[in-house]
Amino acid sequence: MAGKGLRGRLGNAAGAFSSNARNPNLRRAQLSFLGAWTAEWAFTVGLGIVAYRDGGATAVGLVGLLRMAPSAMLTPLLSPLADKGRRERVLILVSVLRGVVTGAAAVVVGVGGPPQIVYVLAALSTIAATLYRPAHSALLPSLCHTGYELASANVVRGLLDAAATLMGPLLAALLLQFTGVTVVFAVAAGASLWAAALLLRLNYDAPPRPPAPREANWMSAVEGIRVVSLNRDLALIMGLAAAQSFTRGALTVLNVVVAIELLETGEPGVGILTAAIGAGAVLGSLAASLLVGTRRLGAWFAVGVALWGMPVTLIGVVPQQVAALGLLAFVGVGNSLIDLGGFTLLARLAADEVLARVFGVLESVVALSIGVGALVASLVVDGAGVRSALVTVGLLCPVLAVASWQRLRGMDRSIGVRDDDIDMLHRVAMLNVLPLPAIEQLARGLEPVDVPAGHVVFRQGDVGDHYFVIESGEAEVIGDGQVVATLGPGQGFGEIALLRRIRRTATVRATSELRLKALRSDRFLPVVLGYTPSAREAGVVVDSMLDHFTPRDDPEQPPE
């Protein structure tokens, strides 16, 4: 049994990577993310060196806060743009902007310009960077059809994020060893432009959404904040993300100070320590791929949050280079679990029409927390020393993860029930083509209906107002007094009256105790008709069924 379980997990892991490789849109979107985040990490290392040369640990902390504060304020205002149109266009725009701004920073450093100009350019680049992730996170569900595929996409993105966390700092360390900060910034600019180029050929059918909101951007941003504030589960994930980001911001300072002052490995050592996080994240992502089929995303998210803090505390207890590298690798493992659990949970809990705004709120919280974490860490280092800073900062995440455990497990149970409904809906041909956001919208609207054996669900000639899917039991379809079909679990009925706006063309009667899931027409029609592939498939299904279920006495008369 254990062998079968392991083989199943390995199969899920292989399926996670192959599903992304086979889907050309997912492949391009994921590689674009790799380029964007390699640029971000290389730029972060280079910026830390510029700031440390300018004013030591305090300058690194202040620059971290000043870099993130504009992003925290502007990202919620800008993220509604990704809910108003095709999200890859936003990704292309911000990647080009980042490439241009980072290239300008390379020129400033190359000519020996004031570091203050580099800081301003860094803030502009970070605004664009924080807008990239919410747009990308909101795009991924539209390229997927199932929760498994979305979890797979988040695992793969986590692996690429880990690879970027490894490659970006290592590349920066190599370039710092043989060239300088100017080349680091120039390479980061090139990676951003490559990320934009990959998305130019993205081609997919966007899922149906309501018309774009016409209110001012700040009103759209408020809607994202309102959605989060009214949903306790979303708010909890945001709070834990804030704690993890606070620790991440603190590490941008602590890695510099630990490498240069505590471990005495010099400026290249900053890149090596940061790369250790990336190395652990790569291994963690491979391990997380074994969890793609799990229904314990909340639990693994909690473990990931805890791993962002505990190793940091232990570095303060055991300040040795080898130990520091190994412990920071565990931070990377935690980051992979957060990518798997946190981003998938957010995408499953929020509606697609506000998804980019919800992720925009997340990026705002992350940006602000990173900035505050960097500043607080620099103040604690100056006031109490680097070892005390490591111990105190590292305790935050584990404590909060333990406190949130029961609530996160409750989320797992809730999403598990919805996954069962999605699996059932996917067995219906015209619904199977829907992307995940659309079919999840249907699953949220399902209502249970129990029909005793021998009772009628609806009669021929009734006005149709619901679509039904059989969860268990059997029913017979009776047209003009004749049994014309028998229906069982996973089959749907009732779509003809809704799609053609006619009365019921047949009677449906339970032949055994029948458990149904019902969808009101106002939930069913906008989704099925709003997405071209499902509308096409529904037309084919209805044309075929009308041949069997149409009664002889003028069914085309519309209901009054």
mmCIF file of N, CA and C in Angstrom, residues 58-121:
data_model
loop_
_atom_site.group_PDB
_atom_site.id
_atom_site.type_symbol
_atom_site.label_atom_id
_atom_site.label_comp_id
_atom_site.label_asym_id
_atom_site.label_seq_id
_atom_site.Cartn_x
_atom_site.Cartn_y
_atom_site.Cartn_z
ATOM 1 N N THR A 58 22.063 50.485 8.145
ATOM 2 C CA THR A 58 20.924 51.395 8.260
ATOM 3 C C THR A 58 20.450 51.837 6.880
ATOM 4 N N ALA A 59 21.386 52.132 5.995
ATOM 5 C CA ALA A 59 21.017 52.539 4.636
ATOM 6 C C ALA A 59 20.321 51.415 3.902
ATOM 7 N N VAL A 60 20.775 50.173 4.091
ATOM 8 C CA VAL A 60 20.125 49.042 3.438
ATOM 9 C C VAL A 60 18.670 48.937 3.893
ATOM 10 N N GLY A 61 18.439 49.089 5.196
ATOM 11 C CA GLY A 61 17.086 49.019 5.730
ATOM 12 C C GLY A 61 16.203 50.151 5.239
ATOM 13 N N LEU A 62 16.732 51.381 5.232
ATOM 14 C CA LEU A 62 15.950 52.524 4.776
ATOM 15 C C LEU A 62 15.618 52.420 3.294
ATOM 16 N N VAL A 63 16.593 51.988 2.511
ATOM 17 C CA VAL A 63 16.346 51.830 1.078
ATOM 18 C C VAL A 63 15.293 50.751 0.844
ATOM 19 N N GLY A 64 15.344 49.665 1.641
ATOM 20 C CA GLY A 64 14.330 48.620 1.517
ATOM 21 C C GLY A 64 12.934 49.151 1.774
ATOM 22 N N LEU A 65 12.782 49.998 2.814
ATOM 23 C CA LEU A 65 11.474 50.569 3.120
ATOM 24 C C LEU A 65 11.043 51.558 2.052
ATOM 25 N N LEU A 66 11.943 52.478 1.669
ATOM 26 C CA LEU A 66 11.602 53.487 0.670
ATOM 27 C C LEU A 66 11.310 52.859 -0.684
ATOM 28 N N ARG A 67 11.951 51.741 -0.964
ATOM 29 C CA ARG A 67 11.698 51.042 -2.226
ATOM 30 C C ARG A 67 10.314 50.409 -2.234
ATOM 31 N N MET A 68 9.863 49.892 -1.091
ATOM 32 C CA MET A 68 8.615 49.151 -1.031
ATOM 33 C C MET A 68 7.398 50.029 -0.744
ATOM 34 N N ALA A 69 7.593 51.149 -0.055
ATOM 35 C CA ALA A 69 6.442 51.971 0.344
ATOM 36 C C ALA A 69 5.604 52.439 -0.851
ATOM 37 N N PRO A 70 6.207 52.978 -1.932
ATOM 38 C CA PRO A 70 5.367 53.374 -3.079
ATOM 39 C C PRO A 70 4.602 52.196 -3.678
ATOM 40 N N SER A 71 5.224 51.020 -3.707
ATOM 41 C CA SER A 71 4.545 49.834 -4.234
ATOM 42 C C SER A 71 3.341 49.479 -3.378
ATOM 43 N N ALA A 72 3.504 49.559 -2.065
ATOM 44 C CA ALA A 72 2.411 49.224 -1.159
ATOM 45 C C ALA A 72 1.206 50.126 -1.394
ATOM 46 N N MET A 73 1.462 51.410 -1.714
ATOM 47 C CA MET A 73 0.366 52.350 -1.928
ATOM 48 C C MET A 73 -0.231 52.248 -3.325
ATOM 49 N N LEU A 74 0.602 52.016 -4.330
ATOM 50 C CA LEU A 74 0.144 52.105 -5.711
ATOM 51 C C LEU A 74 -0.343 50.777 -6.292
ATOM 52 N N THR A 75 0.164 49.655 -5.813
ATOM 53 C CA THR A 75 -0.224 48.372 -6.401
ATOM 54 C C THR A 75 -1.726 48.123 -6.331
ATOM 55 N N PRO A 76 -2.424 48.388 -5.193
ATOM 56 C CA PRO A 76 -3.880 48.196 -5.203
ATOM 57 C C PRO A 76 -4.586 49.096 -6.207
ATOM 58 N N LEU A 77 -4.031 50.279 -6.473
ATOM 59 C CA LEU A 77 -4.645 51.188 -7.435
ATOM 60 C C LEU A 77 -4.421 50.727 -8.874
ATOM 61 N N LEU A 78 -3.293 50.062 -9.112
ATOM 62 C CA LEU A 78 -2.951 49.638 -10.470
ATOM 63 C C LEU A 78 -3.478 48.245 -10.804
ATOM 64 N N SER A 79 -3.615 47.377 -9.801
ATOM 65 C CA SER A 79 -4.010 45.992 -10.067
ATOM 66 C C SER A 79 -5.384 45.854 -10.719
ATOM 67 N N PRO A 80 -6.369 46.789 -10.520
ATOM 68 C CA PRO A 80 -7.639 46.632 -11.249
ATOM 69 C C PRO A 80 -7.476 46.611 -12.764
ATOM 70 N N LEU A 81 -6.365 47.145 -13.274
ATOM 71 C CA LEU A 81 -6.124 47.103 -14.714
ATOM 72 C C LEU A 81 -6.121 45.667 -15.226
ATOM 73 N N ALA A 82 -5.649 44.746 -14.396
ATOM 74 C CA ALA A 82 -5.579 43.341 -14.813
ATOM 75 C C ALA A 82 -6.926 42.646 -14.748
ATOM 76 N N ASP A 83 -7.938 43.285 -14.122
ATOM 77 C CA ASP A 83 -9.288 42.734 -14.119
ATOM 78 C C ASP A 83 -10.141 43.311 -15.243
ATOM 79 N N LYS A 84 -9.601 44.285 -15.979
ATOM 80 C CA LYS A 84 -10.391 44.981 -17.000
ATOM 81 C C LYS A 84 -10.124 44.471 -18.412
ATOM 82 N N GLY A 85 -9.135 43.662 -18.600
ATOM 83 C CA GLY A 85 -8.806 43.194 -19.943
ATOM 84 C C GLY A 85 -7.966 41.937 -19.875
ATOM 85 N N ARG A 86 -7.228 41.709 -20.928
ATOM 86 C CA ARG A 86 -6.373 40.520 -20.979
ATOM 87 C C ARG A 86 -5.151 40.753 -20.113
ATOM 88 N N ARG A 87 -4.934 39.841 -19.194
ATOM 89 C CA ARG A 87 -3.949 40.077 -18.138
ATOM 90 C C ARG A 87 -2.512 40.019 -18.637
ATOM 91 N N GLU A 88 -2.258 39.277 -19.736
ATOM 92 C CA GLU A 88 -0.893 39.210 -20.223
ATOM 93 C C GLU A 88 -0.412 40.563 -20.746
ATOM 94 N N ARG A 89 -1.333 41.444 -21.174
ATOM 95 C CA ARG A 89 -0.927 42.763 -21.653
ATOM 96 C C ARG A 89 -0.345 43.598 -20.518
ATOM 97 N N VAL A 90 -0.911 43.440 -19.330
ATOM 98 C CA VAL A 90 -0.356 44.119 -18.165
ATOM 99 C C VAL A 90 1.044 43.594 -17.870
ATOM 100 N N LEU A 91 1.226 42.282 -17.982
ATOM 101 C CA LEU A 91 2.531 41.678 -17.719
ATOM 102 C C LEU A 91 3.575 42.177 -18.711
ATOM 103 N N ILE A 92 3.204 42.295 -19.970
ATOM 104 C CA ILE A 92 4.143 42.795 -20.982
ATOM 105 C C ILE A 92 4.535 44.231 -20.666
ATOM 106 N N LEU A 93 3.546 45.047 -20.325
ATOM 107 C CA LEU A 93 3.816 46.460 -20.047
ATOM 108 C C LEU A 93 4.768 46.623 -18.869
ATOM 109 N N VAL A 94 4.483 45.924 -17.762
ATOM 110 C CA VAL A 94 5.320 46.119 -16.577
ATOM 111 C C VAL A 94 6.720 45.535 -16.782
ATOM 112 N N SER A 95 6.835 44.461 -17.557
ATOM 113 C CA SER A 95 8.160 43.887 -17.809
ATOM 114 C C SER A 95 9.018 44.830 -18.644
ATOM 115 N N VAL A 96 8.408 45.457 -19.637
ATOM 116 C CA VAL A 96 9.149 46.440 -20.440
ATOM 117 C C VAL A 96 9.569 47.619 -19.563
ATOM 118 N N LEU A 97 8.653 48.087 -18.723
ATOM 119 C CA LEU A 97 8.977 49.205 -17.835
ATOM 120 C C LEU A 97 10.133 48.854 -16.910
ATOM 121 N N ARG A 98 10.093 47.643 -16.351
ATOM 122 C CA ARG A 98 11.177 47.225 -15.461
ATOM 123 C C ARG A 98 12.507 47.159 -16.209
ATOM 124 N N GLY A 99 12.470 46.643 -17.437
ATOM 125 C CA GLY A 99 13.699 46.565 -18.213
ATOM 126 C C GLY A 99 14.302 47.936 -18.474
ATOM 127 N N VAL A 100 13.455 48.893 -18.830
ATOM 128 C CA VAL A 100 13.944 50.248 -19.120
ATOM 129 C C VAL A 100 14.495 50.914 -17.856
ATOM 130 N N VAL A 101 13.755 50.802 -16.750
ATOM 131 C CA VAL A 101 14.170 51.462 -15.509
ATOM 132 C C VAL A 101 15.450 50.829 -14.953
ATOM 133 N N THR A 102 15.533 49.498 -14.978
ATOM 134 C CA THR A 102 16.735 48.828 -14.483
ATOM 135 C C THR A 102 17.942 49.155 -15.361
ATOM 136 N N GLY A 103 17.715 49.259 -16.668
ATOM 137 C CA GLY A 103 18.793 49.672 -17.560
ATOM 138 C C GLY A 103 19.268 51.081 -17.247
ATOM 139 N N ALA A 104 18.329 51.971 -16.906
ATOM 140 C CA ALA A 104 18.715 53.333 -16.522
ATOM 141 C C ALA A 104 19.556 53.323 -15.248
ATOM 142 N N ALA A 105 19.205 52.447 -14.288
ATOM 143 C CA ALA A 105 20.000 52.343 -13.060
ATOM 144 C C ALA A 105 21.422 51.885 -13.371
ATOM 145 N N ALA A 106 21.557 50.974 -14.336
ATOM 146 C CA ALA A 106 22.899 50.530 -14.738
ATOM 147 C C ALA A 106 23.711 51.690 -15.282
ATOM 148 N N VAL A 107 23.073 52.563 -16.062
ATOM 149 C CA VAL A 107 23.776 53.728 -16.619
ATOM 150 C C VAL A 107 24.216 54.668 -15.504
ATOM 151 N N VAL A 108 23.333 54.911 -14.527
ATOM 152 C CA VAL A 108 23.666 55.824 -13.421
ATOM 153 C C VAL A 108 24.864 55.306 -12.642
ATOM 154 N N VAL A 109 24.851 54.014 -12.307
ATOM 155 C CA VAL A 109 25.983 53.444 -11.566
ATOM 156 C C VAL A 109 27.239 53.460 -12.429
ATOM 157 N N GLY A 110 27.085 53.172 -13.721
ATOM 158 C CA GLY A 110 28.240 53.124 -14.610
ATOM 159 C C GLY A 110 28.956 54.453 -14.751
ATOM 160 N N VAL A 111 28.203 55.555 -14.717
ATOM 161 C CA VAL A 111 28.822 56.887 -14.856
ATOM 162 C C VAL A 111 29.146 57.517 -13.514
ATOM 163 N N GLY A 112 28.917 56.750 -12.415
ATOM 164 C CA GLY A 112 29.230 57.272 -11.093
ATOM 165 C C GLY A 112 28.250 58.304 -10.590
ATOM 166 N N GLY A 113 26.975 58.175 -10.992
ATOM 167 C CA GLY A 113 25.950 59.120 -10.566
ATOM 168 C C GLY A 113 25.568 58.943 -9.107
ATOM 169 N N PRO A 114 24.775 59.877 -8.578
ATOM 170 C CA PRO A 114 24.370 59.812 -7.167
ATOM 171 C C PRO A 114 23.554 58.555 -6.880
ATOM 172 N N PRO A 115 23.809 57.883 -5.768
ATOM 173 C CA PRO A 115 23.025 56.674 -5.438
ATOM 174 C C PRO A 115 21.546 56.973 -5.229
ATOM 175 N N GLN A 116 21.230 58.230 -4.872
ATOM 176 C CA GLN A 116 19.821 58.581 -4.652
ATOM 177 C C GLN A 116 18.993 58.361 -5.925
ATOM 178 N N ILE A 117 19.603 58.606 -7.095
ATOM 179 C CA ILE A 117 18.888 58.370 -8.348
ATOM 180 C C ILE A 117 18.620 56.866 -8.512
ATOM 181 N N VAL A 118 19.595 56.047 -8.127
ATOM 182 C CA VAL A 118 19.403 54.593 -8.196
ATOM 183 C C VAL A 118 18.247 54.166 -7.299
ATOM 184 N N TYR A 119 18.138 54.794 -6.122
ATOM 185 C CA TYR A 119 17.063 54.439 -5.202
ATOM 186 C C TYR A 119 15.695 54.781 -5.801
ATOM 187 N N VAL A 120 15.603 55.935 -6.451
ATOM 188 C CA VAL A 120 14.338 56.325 -7.083
ATOM 189 C C VAL A 120 13.977 55.348 -8.201
ATOM 190 N N LEU A 121 14.967 55.006 -9.008
ATOM 191 C CA LEU A 121 14.728 54.045 -10.085
ATOM 192 C C LEU A 121 14.352 52.674 -9.521
#
